[in-house]
Short mmCIF file of C-alpha atoms in Angstrom, two decimals:
data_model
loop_
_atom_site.label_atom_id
_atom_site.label_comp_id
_atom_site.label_asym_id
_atom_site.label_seq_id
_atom_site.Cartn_x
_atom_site.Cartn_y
_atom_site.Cartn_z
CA UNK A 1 3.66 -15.41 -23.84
CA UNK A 2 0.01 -17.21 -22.82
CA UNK A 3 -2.44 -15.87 -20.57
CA UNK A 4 -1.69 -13.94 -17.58
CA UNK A 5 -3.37 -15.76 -14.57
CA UNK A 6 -5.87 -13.57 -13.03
CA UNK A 7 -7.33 -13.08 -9.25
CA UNK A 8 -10.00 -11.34 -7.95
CA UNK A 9 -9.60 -8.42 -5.79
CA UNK A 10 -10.92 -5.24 -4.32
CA UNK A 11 -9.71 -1.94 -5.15
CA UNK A 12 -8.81 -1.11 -1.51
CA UNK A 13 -6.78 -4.36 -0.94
CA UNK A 14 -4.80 -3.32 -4.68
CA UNK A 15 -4.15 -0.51 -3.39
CA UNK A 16 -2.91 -1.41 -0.53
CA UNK A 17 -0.86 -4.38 -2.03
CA UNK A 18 0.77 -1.78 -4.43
CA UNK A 19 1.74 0.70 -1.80
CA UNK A 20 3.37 -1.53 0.22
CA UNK A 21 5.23 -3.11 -2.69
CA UNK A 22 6.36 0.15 -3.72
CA UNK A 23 8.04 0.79 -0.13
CA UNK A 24 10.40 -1.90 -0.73
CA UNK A 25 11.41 -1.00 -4.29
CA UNK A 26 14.74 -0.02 -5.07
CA UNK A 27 15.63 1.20 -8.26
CA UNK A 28 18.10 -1.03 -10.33
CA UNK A 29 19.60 2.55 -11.59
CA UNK A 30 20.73 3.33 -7.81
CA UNK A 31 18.58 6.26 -7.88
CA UNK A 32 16.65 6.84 -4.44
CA UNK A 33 13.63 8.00 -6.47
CA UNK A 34 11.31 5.16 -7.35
CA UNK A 35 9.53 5.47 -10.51
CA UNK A 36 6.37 3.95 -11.36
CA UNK A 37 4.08 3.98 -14.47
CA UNK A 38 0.18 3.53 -14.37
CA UNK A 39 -0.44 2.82 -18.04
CA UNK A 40 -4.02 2.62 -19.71
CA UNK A 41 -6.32 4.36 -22.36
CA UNK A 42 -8.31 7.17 -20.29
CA UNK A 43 -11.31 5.19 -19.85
CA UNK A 44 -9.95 2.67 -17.72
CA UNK A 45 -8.83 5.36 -15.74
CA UNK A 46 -5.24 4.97 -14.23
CA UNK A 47 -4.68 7.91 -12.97
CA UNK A 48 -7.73 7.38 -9.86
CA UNK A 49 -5.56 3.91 -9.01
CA UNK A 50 -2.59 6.44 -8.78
CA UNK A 51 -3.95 8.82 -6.88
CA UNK A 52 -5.20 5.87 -4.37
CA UNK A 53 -2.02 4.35 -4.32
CA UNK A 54 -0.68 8.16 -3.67
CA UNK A 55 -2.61 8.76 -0.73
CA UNK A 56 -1.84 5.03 0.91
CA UNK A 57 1.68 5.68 0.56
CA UNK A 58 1.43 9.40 2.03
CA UNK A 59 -0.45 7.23 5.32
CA UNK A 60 2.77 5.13 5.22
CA UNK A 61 4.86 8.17 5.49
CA UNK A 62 6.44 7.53 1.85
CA UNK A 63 6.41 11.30 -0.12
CA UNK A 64 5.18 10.77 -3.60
CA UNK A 65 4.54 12.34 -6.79
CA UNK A 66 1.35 12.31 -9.13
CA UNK A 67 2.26 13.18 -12.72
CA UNK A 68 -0.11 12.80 -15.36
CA UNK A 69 1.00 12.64 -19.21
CA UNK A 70 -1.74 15.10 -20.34
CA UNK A 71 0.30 17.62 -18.28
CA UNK A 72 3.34 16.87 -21.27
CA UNK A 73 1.27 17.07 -24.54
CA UNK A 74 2.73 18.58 -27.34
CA UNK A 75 1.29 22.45 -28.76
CA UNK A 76 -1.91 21.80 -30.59
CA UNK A 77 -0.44 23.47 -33.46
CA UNK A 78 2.08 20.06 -33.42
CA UNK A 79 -0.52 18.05 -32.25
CA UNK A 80 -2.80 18.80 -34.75
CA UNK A 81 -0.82 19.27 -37.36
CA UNK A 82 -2.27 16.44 -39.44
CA UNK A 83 -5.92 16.89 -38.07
CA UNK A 84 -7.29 15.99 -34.88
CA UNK A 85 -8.56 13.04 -35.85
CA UNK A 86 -4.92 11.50 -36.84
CA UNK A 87 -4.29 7.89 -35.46
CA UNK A 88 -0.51 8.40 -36.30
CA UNK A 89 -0.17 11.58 -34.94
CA UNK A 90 -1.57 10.49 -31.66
CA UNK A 91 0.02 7.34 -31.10
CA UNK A 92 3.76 9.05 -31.82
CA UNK A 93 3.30 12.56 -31.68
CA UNK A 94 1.03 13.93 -28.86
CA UNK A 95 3.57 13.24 -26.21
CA UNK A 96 6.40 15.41 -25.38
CA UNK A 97 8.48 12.80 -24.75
CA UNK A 98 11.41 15.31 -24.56
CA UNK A 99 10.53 17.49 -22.13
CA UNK A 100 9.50 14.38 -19.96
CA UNK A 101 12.80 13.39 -20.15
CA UNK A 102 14.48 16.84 -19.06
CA UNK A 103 11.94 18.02 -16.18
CA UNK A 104 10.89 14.42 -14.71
CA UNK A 105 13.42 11.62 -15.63
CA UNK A 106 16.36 13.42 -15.98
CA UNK A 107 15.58 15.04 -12.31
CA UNK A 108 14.98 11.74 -10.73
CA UNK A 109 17.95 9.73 -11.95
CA UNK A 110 20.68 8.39 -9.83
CA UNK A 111 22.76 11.84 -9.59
CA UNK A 112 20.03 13.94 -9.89
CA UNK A 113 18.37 16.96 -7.58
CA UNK A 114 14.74 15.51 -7.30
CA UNK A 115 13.55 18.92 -8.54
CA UNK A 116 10.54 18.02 -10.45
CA UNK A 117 7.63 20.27 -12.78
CA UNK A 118 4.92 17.75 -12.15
CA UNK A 119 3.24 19.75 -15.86
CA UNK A 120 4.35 22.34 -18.63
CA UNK A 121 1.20 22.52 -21.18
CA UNK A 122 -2.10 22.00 -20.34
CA UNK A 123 -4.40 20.81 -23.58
CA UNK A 124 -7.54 22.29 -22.86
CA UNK A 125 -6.14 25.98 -22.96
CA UNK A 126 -3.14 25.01 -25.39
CA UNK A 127 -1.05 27.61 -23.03
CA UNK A 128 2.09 26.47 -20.48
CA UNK A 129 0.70 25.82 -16.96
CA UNK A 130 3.48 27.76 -15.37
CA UNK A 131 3.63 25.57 -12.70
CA UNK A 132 5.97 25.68 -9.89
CA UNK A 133 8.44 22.93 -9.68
CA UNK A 134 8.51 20.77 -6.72
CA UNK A 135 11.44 19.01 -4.58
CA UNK A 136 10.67 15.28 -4.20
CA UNK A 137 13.10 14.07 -1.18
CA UNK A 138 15.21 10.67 -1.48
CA UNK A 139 12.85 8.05 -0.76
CA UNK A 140 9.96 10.02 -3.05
CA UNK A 141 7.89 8.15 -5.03
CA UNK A 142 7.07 9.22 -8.76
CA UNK A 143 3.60 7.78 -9.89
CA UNK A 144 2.95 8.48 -13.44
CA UNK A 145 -0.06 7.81 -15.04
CA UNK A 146 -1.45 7.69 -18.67
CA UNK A 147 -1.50 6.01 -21.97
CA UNK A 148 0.77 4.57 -23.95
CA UNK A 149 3.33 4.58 -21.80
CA UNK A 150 5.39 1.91 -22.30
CA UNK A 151 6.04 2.54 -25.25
CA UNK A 152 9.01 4.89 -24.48
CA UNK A 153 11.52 3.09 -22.83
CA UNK A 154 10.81 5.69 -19.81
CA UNK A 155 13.18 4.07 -16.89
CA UNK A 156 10.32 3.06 -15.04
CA UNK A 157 11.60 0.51 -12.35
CA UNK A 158 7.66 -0.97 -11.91
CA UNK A 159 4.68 -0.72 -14.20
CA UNK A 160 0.64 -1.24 -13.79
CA UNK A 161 -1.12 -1.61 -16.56
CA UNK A 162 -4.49 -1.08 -16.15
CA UNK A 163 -6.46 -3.04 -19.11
CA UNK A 164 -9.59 -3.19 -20.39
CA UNK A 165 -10.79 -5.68 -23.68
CA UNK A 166 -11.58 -4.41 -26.78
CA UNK A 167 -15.47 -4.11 -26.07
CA UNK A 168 -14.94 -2.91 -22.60
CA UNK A 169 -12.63 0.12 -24.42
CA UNK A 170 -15.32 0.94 -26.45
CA UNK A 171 -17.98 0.77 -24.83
CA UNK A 172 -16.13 2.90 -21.69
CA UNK A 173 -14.61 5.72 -24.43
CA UNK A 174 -16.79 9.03 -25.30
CA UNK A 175 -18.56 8.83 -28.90
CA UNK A 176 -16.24 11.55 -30.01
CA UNK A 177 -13.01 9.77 -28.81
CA UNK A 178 -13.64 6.15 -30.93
CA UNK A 179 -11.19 7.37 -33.69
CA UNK A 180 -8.24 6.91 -30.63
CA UNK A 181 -9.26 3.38 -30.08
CA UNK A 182 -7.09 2.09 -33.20
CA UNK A 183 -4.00 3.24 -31.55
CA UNK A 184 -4.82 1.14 -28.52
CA UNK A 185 -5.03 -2.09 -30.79
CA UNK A 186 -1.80 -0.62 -32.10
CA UNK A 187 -0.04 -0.36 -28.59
CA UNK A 188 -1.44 -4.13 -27.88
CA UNK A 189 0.29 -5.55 -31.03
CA UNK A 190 3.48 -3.61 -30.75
CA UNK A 191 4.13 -3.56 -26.98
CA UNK A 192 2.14 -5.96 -25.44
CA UNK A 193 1.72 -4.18 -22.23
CA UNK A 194 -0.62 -6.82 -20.85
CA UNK A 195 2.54 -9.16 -21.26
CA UNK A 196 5.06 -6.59 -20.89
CA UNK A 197 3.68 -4.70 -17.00
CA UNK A 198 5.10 -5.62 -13.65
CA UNK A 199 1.61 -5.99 -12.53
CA UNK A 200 -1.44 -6.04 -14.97
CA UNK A 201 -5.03 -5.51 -13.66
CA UNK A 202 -8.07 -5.43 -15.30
CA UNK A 203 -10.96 -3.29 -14.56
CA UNK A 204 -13.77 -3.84 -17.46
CA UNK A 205 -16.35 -3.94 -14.65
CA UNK A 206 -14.92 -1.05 -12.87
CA UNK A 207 -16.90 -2.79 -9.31
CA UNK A 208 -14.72 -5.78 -9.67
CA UNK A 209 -11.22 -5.42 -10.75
CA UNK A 210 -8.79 -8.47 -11.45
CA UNK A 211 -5.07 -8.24 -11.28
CA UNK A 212 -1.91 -10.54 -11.67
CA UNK A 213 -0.41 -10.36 -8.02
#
């Protein structure tokens, strides 16, 4: 597909735009739980924009759910199994897609109990989180964030994909996290999620964001 057409816009005014969208969405699946991805590398930051769009949906009255990927990483002793510098590894095998699947999709689909564990591993202490699960009520709104989402075929019934260029990506990314940024060439190439999102929005100066409306 060509070009996305682009408009200037505030970060307040997305947000609210996106909240109020997101009252009105009904999932094709007949579920009552809206889900939503927020997909982008970690230095354009999509989980702040969910969090934002969180809290102007909570003003609203609409419940909702934050759930960050990084909460649903693999052991490092899979994730590292090849080195933790391994392009492969992280672009198909950081993710727990499985255990996604059984404590926040499966949960939320059309039939389901709404009984969510919003994470199960955290990285940084490569132990479970024991977190306590948590009842989103019909109407709820699950906002997940992170990257590479789309990838997954995750029944997401809208996606934001928050983009940056190729310099903008580098330039935003730690030093020490550069060897990632081949997967995110990857992910452009195979998914296109530029082309691919419900609504695309691009924040390489993170004062003035763009998005496709």
């Amino acid at each position: 597909m060509g070009p996305v057409r682009l408009e200037a816009i505030t970060w307040e005014r997305l947000v609210d735009l996106l909240a109020e969208r997101l009252l009105d969405l009904k999932p094709a699946d007949g579920s009552p739980w809206p889900r939503i991805a927020f997909d982008g590398a970690p230095a354009a930051r999509p989980g702040d924009l969910a969090e934002r769009v969180a809290e102007a949906l909570r003003t609203r009255g609409r419940p909702s759910l934050v759930v960050g990927a990084e909460g649903f990483l693999r052991p490092a002793s899979i994730r590292l199994e090849h080195g933790r510098q391994d392009v492969e590894a992280y672009y198909d095998g950081w993710l727990d897609t499985g255990a996604l699947w059984r404590e926040v999709f499966g949960p939320l689909e059309s039939g389901g109990d709404g009984r969510v564990l919003p994470d199960l591993w955290d990285p940084a202490t490569d132990r479970a989180t024991r977190s306590s699960y948590v009842q989103l009520p019909p109407g709820g709104v699950l906002l997940m964030h992170g990257p590479l989402l789309l990838r997954h075929w995750f029944p997401f019934d809208l996606s934001v994909h928050v983009l940056l260029s190729p310099g903008a990506l580098r330039r935003r990314t730690p030093e020490p996290d550069h060897w990632t940024l081949p997967a995110f060439a990857r992910y452009e190439d195979e998914t296109d999620p530029a082309g691919t999102a419900d609504v695309l929005v691009r924040a390489d100066d993170p004062r003035h964001p763009a998005w496709s409306g």
